[in-house]
Short mmCIF file of C-alpha atoms in Angstrom, two decimals:
data_model
loop_
_atom_site.label_atom_id
_atom_site.label_comp_id
_atom_site.label_asym_id
_atom_site.label_seq_id
_atom_site.Cartn_x
_atom_site.Cartn_y
_atom_site.Cartn_z
CA MET A 10 142.41 134.57 142.50
CA LYS A 11 142.85 131.30 140.67
CA ARG A 12 139.27 130.28 141.54
CA LYS A 13 137.91 133.56 140.15
CA PHE A 14 139.89 133.06 136.94
CA VAL A 15 138.49 129.55 136.47
CA ILE A 16 134.94 130.82 137.01
CA PHE A 17 135.53 133.66 134.53
CA VAL A 18 136.87 131.29 131.86
CA SER A 19 133.96 128.89 132.43
CA LEU A 20 131.43 131.69 132.03
CA LEU A 21 133.20 132.96 128.91
CA MET A 22 133.20 129.49 127.33
CA SER A 23 129.51 129.03 128.15
CA CYS A 24 128.69 132.33 126.46
CA LEU A 25 130.74 131.41 123.39
CA ILE A 26 129.03 128.01 123.10
CA LEU A 27 125.58 129.57 123.45
CA PHE A 28 126.40 132.21 120.82
CA SER A 29 127.80 129.66 118.38
CA ASN A 30 124.70 127.47 118.74
CA LEU A 31 122.42 130.39 118.00
CA VAL A 32 124.42 131.30 114.91
CA ALA A 33 124.56 127.66 113.77
CA CYS A 34 120.78 127.27 114.10
CA LYS A 35 120.22 130.41 112.07
CA GLN A 36 122.63 129.22 109.38
CA GLU A 37 120.98 125.80 109.32
CA GLU A 38 117.57 127.33 108.79
CA THR A 39 118.90 129.52 106.01
CA GLY A 40 120.75 126.59 104.49
CA SER A 41 117.66 124.40 104.56
CA ASP A 42 115.62 127.06 102.80
CA ALA A 43 118.35 127.45 100.21
CA VAL A 44 118.45 123.70 99.62
CA ARG A 45 114.69 123.50 99.16
CA GLN A 46 114.82 126.35 96.66
CA LEU A 47 117.74 124.79 94.82
CA TYR A 48 116.23 121.32 94.34
CA THR A 49 112.97 122.20 92.64
CA ASP A 50 113.85 121.28 89.07
CA GLY A 51 111.73 118.14 88.98
CA VAL A 52 108.51 117.47 87.09
CA HIS A 53 105.50 116.09 88.95
CA VAL A 54 102.50 116.01 86.63
CA TYR A 55 99.79 113.60 87.79
CA ASN A 56 96.63 113.81 85.72
CA VAL A 57 94.65 110.71 86.70
CA SER A 58 90.92 110.10 86.38
CA ASP A 59 88.56 107.14 86.16
CA SER A 60 87.61 106.06 82.66
CA THR A 61 84.02 106.73 81.60
CA GLY A 62 83.62 103.33 79.96
CA ASN A 63 83.08 99.87 81.41
CA ASP A 64 86.74 98.92 81.68
CA TYR A 65 88.02 97.78 85.07
CA LEU A 66 91.50 97.08 86.36
CA VAL A 67 89.82 94.80 88.91
CA ASP A 68 86.10 94.09 88.61
CA ALA A 69 83.51 93.79 91.38
CA ASN A 70 84.07 90.03 91.57
CA GLY A 71 87.78 90.43 92.18
CA TYR A 72 88.90 89.45 88.67
CA SER A 73 91.32 91.18 86.31
CA ASP A 74 91.89 90.70 82.58
CA TYR A 75 95.23 92.48 82.70
CA ILE A 76 98.55 90.96 81.66
CA ILE A 77 101.99 92.44 82.31
CA VAL A 78 104.19 92.69 79.21
CA ILE A 79 107.98 93.06 79.40
CA PRO A 80 110.65 93.08 76.68
CA GLU A 81 112.08 89.69 75.80
CA ASN A 82 115.54 91.09 76.56
CA ALA A 83 114.45 92.68 79.86
CA GLY A 84 117.36 93.61 82.11
CA LYS A 85 117.69 92.93 85.82
CA TRP A 86 115.84 95.99 87.07
CA LEU A 87 113.02 95.85 84.58
CA GLN A 88 112.45 92.21 85.51
CA PHE A 89 112.58 93.34 89.14
CA ALA A 90 109.93 96.00 88.39
CA ALA A 91 107.65 93.32 86.92
CA ASP A 92 108.20 91.06 89.94
CA GLU A 93 107.37 93.91 92.33
CA LEU A 94 104.19 94.71 90.38
CA VAL A 95 103.10 91.07 90.54
CA LEU A 96 103.93 90.84 94.25
CA PHE A 97 102.13 93.97 95.43
CA PHE A 98 99.20 93.63 93.02
CA LYS A 99 98.54 90.20 94.51
CA GLU A 100 98.84 91.52 98.07
CA ALA A 101 96.30 94.24 97.28
CA THR A 102 93.81 92.18 95.27
CA ASN A 103 94.70 88.50 95.72
CA ILE A 104 95.16 88.37 91.94
CA THR A 105 98.38 87.08 90.36
CA LEU A 106 98.86 88.92 87.09
CA PRO A 107 100.59 86.85 84.38
CA VAL A 108 103.82 88.18 82.83
CA ILE A 109 104.58 87.61 79.16
CA TYR A 110 107.16 88.79 76.63
CA ASP A 111 106.41 91.48 74.08
CA SER A 112 107.34 89.18 71.21
CA THR A 113 104.32 86.98 72.00
CA VAL A 114 101.81 89.83 71.62
CA GLY A 115 100.74 90.55 68.08
CA SER A 116 98.61 93.58 68.90
CA THR A 117 97.23 95.38 71.92
CA ASP A 118 93.78 94.76 70.40
CA ASN A 119 94.07 91.15 71.55
CA GLY A 120 93.94 91.85 75.29
CA LYS A 121 94.42 94.27 78.16
CA TYR A 122 98.02 94.98 79.04
CA ILE A 123 100.26 96.77 81.51
CA VAL A 124 103.28 97.49 79.35
CA LEU A 125 106.62 97.99 81.12
CA GLY A 126 109.71 99.63 79.64
CA CYS A 127 110.54 101.89 76.72
CA ASP A 128 112.32 99.06 74.85
CA ASN A 129 109.06 97.11 74.82
CA LEU A 130 107.76 96.41 71.31
CA LEU A 131 104.27 97.49 72.39
CA PHE A 132 105.63 100.76 73.76
CA GLU A 133 107.57 101.40 70.55
CA SER A 134 104.42 100.91 68.46
CA SER A 135 102.24 103.03 70.76
CA GLY A 136 103.49 106.42 69.58
CA LEU A 137 104.74 107.27 73.08
CA THR A 138 108.27 108.40 73.83
CA ALA A 139 110.47 108.24 76.93
CA ASP A 140 112.77 111.19 76.28
CA LYS A 141 116.13 110.80 78.03
CA ALA A 142 116.64 114.56 77.96
CA VAL A 143 113.45 115.00 80.00
CA LEU A 144 113.26 111.90 82.18
CA ASP A 145 116.98 111.36 82.77
CA ARG A 146 117.85 108.18 84.70
CA HIS A 147 115.04 108.03 87.26
CA GLY A 148 112.05 109.82 85.76
CA PHE A 149 109.11 108.00 84.18
CA ILE A 150 105.79 108.34 82.38
CA ILE A 151 102.52 106.49 82.91
CA GLN A 152 100.01 106.71 80.09
CA THR A 153 96.71 105.06 79.24
CA ILE A 154 95.95 104.34 75.61
CA SER A 155 92.62 102.65 74.94
CA ASP A 156 92.47 99.99 77.68
CA ASP A 157 96.24 99.54 78.02
CA ILE A 158 98.55 101.11 80.61
CA TYR A 159 102.14 102.04 79.74
CA ILE A 160 104.79 102.55 82.45
CA ALA A 161 108.22 103.52 81.19
CA GLY A 162 111.36 105.40 82.06
CA ALA A 163 114.15 106.27 79.68
CA TYR A 164 116.12 103.74 81.75
CA ASP A 165 114.98 100.64 83.65
CA ASP A 166 115.47 102.43 86.99
CA GLY A 167 112.80 104.93 85.95
CA THR A 168 110.41 102.16 84.96
CA ASN A 169 110.96 100.60 88.38
CA PHE A 170 109.99 103.86 90.12
CA GLY A 171 107.03 104.20 87.76
CA VAL A 172 105.68 100.87 88.99
CA TYR A 173 105.78 102.09 92.58
CA ALA A 174 103.97 105.29 91.56
CA PHE A 175 101.30 103.19 89.82
CA LEU A 176 100.87 101.08 92.97
CA LYS A 177 100.56 104.24 95.06
CA VAL A 178 97.76 105.61 92.89
CA GLU A 179 95.87 102.33 92.67
CA PHE A 180 96.39 100.89 96.16
CA ASN A 181 97.87 103.70 98.32
CA TYR A 182 101.21 101.89 98.41
CA ASP A 183 103.97 103.55 100.41
CA CYS A 184 107.21 102.25 101.91
CA PHE A 185 108.64 103.74 105.09
CA SER A 186 111.64 101.52 105.85
CA ASP A 187 113.18 98.18 104.91
CA SER A 188 110.59 96.41 107.08
CA MET A 189 107.51 98.67 107.02
CA TYR A 190 105.16 99.54 104.16
CA HIS A 191 101.45 100.09 103.57
CA ILE A 192 99.18 98.87 100.79
CA ASP A 193 95.40 98.52 100.68
CA THR A 194 94.13 94.94 100.72
CA GLU A 195 90.99 93.07 99.64
CA VAL A 196 90.63 95.60 96.84
CA LYS A 197 87.91 95.12 94.22
CA ASN A 198 85.86 97.16 91.78
CA ILE A 199 88.64 99.45 90.47
CA LYS A 200 87.82 101.21 87.24
CA LEU A 201 90.52 101.63 84.62
CA LYS A 202 92.20 104.98 85.17
CA ILE A 203 93.20 107.38 82.45
CA TYR A 204 96.82 108.19 83.23
CA ASP A 205 98.73 111.19 81.97
CA VAL A 206 101.71 111.17 84.31
CA THR A 207 105.24 112.50 84.00
CA ASP A 208 107.46 112.40 87.06
CA VAL A 209 111.09 113.46 87.27
CA PRO A 210 112.76 113.69 90.71
CA ASP A 211 114.02 117.05 91.95
CA LEU A 212 117.45 115.48 92.38
CA LYS A 213 119.25 114.15 89.32
CA VAL A 214 119.70 110.75 90.93
CA ARG A 215 118.11 108.97 93.90
CA PHE A 216 121.10 107.66 95.82
CA GLY A 217 120.51 105.87 99.11
CA GLY A 218 122.87 105.86 102.05
CA ASP A 219 125.59 103.43 103.04
CA TRP A 220 123.36 101.72 105.60
CA PHE A 221 121.38 99.86 102.88
CA HIS A 222 124.15 98.92 100.48
CA ASN A 223 123.31 95.24 100.84
CA ASN A 224 119.55 95.65 100.47
CA ASP A 225 118.67 96.85 96.98
CA THR A 226 115.04 95.82 97.38
CA ALA A 227 114.55 98.02 100.46
CA LEU A 228 116.31 100.95 98.77
CA ARG A 229 114.15 100.82 95.66
CA ARG A 230 110.91 100.43 97.57
CA MET A 231 111.82 103.59 99.48
CA GLY A 232 112.58 105.47 96.26
CA PHE A 233 116.37 105.15 96.03
CA VAL A 234 119.06 103.19 94.21
CA ASN A 235 122.29 101.78 95.57
CA ARG A 236 125.02 104.36 95.02
CA THR A 237 127.82 101.73 94.90
CA GLY A 238 129.65 102.06 91.61
CA ARG A 239 127.42 104.91 90.43
CA ASP A 240 129.07 108.00 91.88
CA THR A 241 130.49 108.87 88.46
CA ILE A 242 126.97 109.89 87.37
CA ILE A 243 127.26 113.14 89.30
CA GLY A 244 130.91 112.99 90.29
CA SER A 245 130.41 112.81 94.07
CA PRO A 246 128.84 110.66 96.76
CA SER A 247 125.20 110.99 97.71
CA SER A 248 124.18 113.52 100.31
CA HIS A 249 123.54 112.70 103.94
CA THR A 250 120.37 114.78 103.81
CA VAL A 251 118.85 113.13 100.76
CA PHE A 252 115.62 112.37 102.67
CA THR A 253 115.10 116.09 103.29
CA TYR A 254 115.70 116.93 99.64
CA LEU A 255 113.20 114.41 98.30
CA LYS A 256 110.29 115.12 100.61
#
């Protein structure tokens, strides 16, 4: 009798576990669909085409006239954005772009520039705007005016992500982990592109997980920021399924 009871209880528990798993799977599917519908408030406008003139970002001989311009009072993450642009541009083309301060440039007529940041004097005189109400903390714009390229967020974090977007368009840059990324190499003969780009993430902020708290470089290359000390932006920690939301 006792043996039959044990078998009955075992069978009952197995049935309950199977039923609960089926229900959980169904709820997870429904939840995932709901999440994907919920986080679709971003802006992803990428109008990019080659210029019709004779301007080149990198010419057929592997030379570039372009100079990176940053504000004289550039903060940590805007300086980081410039460093990343120099680093990956060189890896793709073997060209080291010079970096200068905005205060040393009298006019954009005097050269070809990649202008970083909305506090840049060249950006301020361009007629462009980086609207905080639209871009928030991590959105950005990329615009071409004449032969100059402007990359700017309303905040430096956005400018940083704008640089990675620029590298993706020009050199197919993508980062998959803290130790794995792709970028085209030996690149030459790239025409100047006419950019009309506005990108705002579907999530309000791009928080990374706890596992990368000591590696800000890896986080940013993967499209996130360190959440340490920033939870007050949205009032709660970042989600464990942030990768799903952003893809």
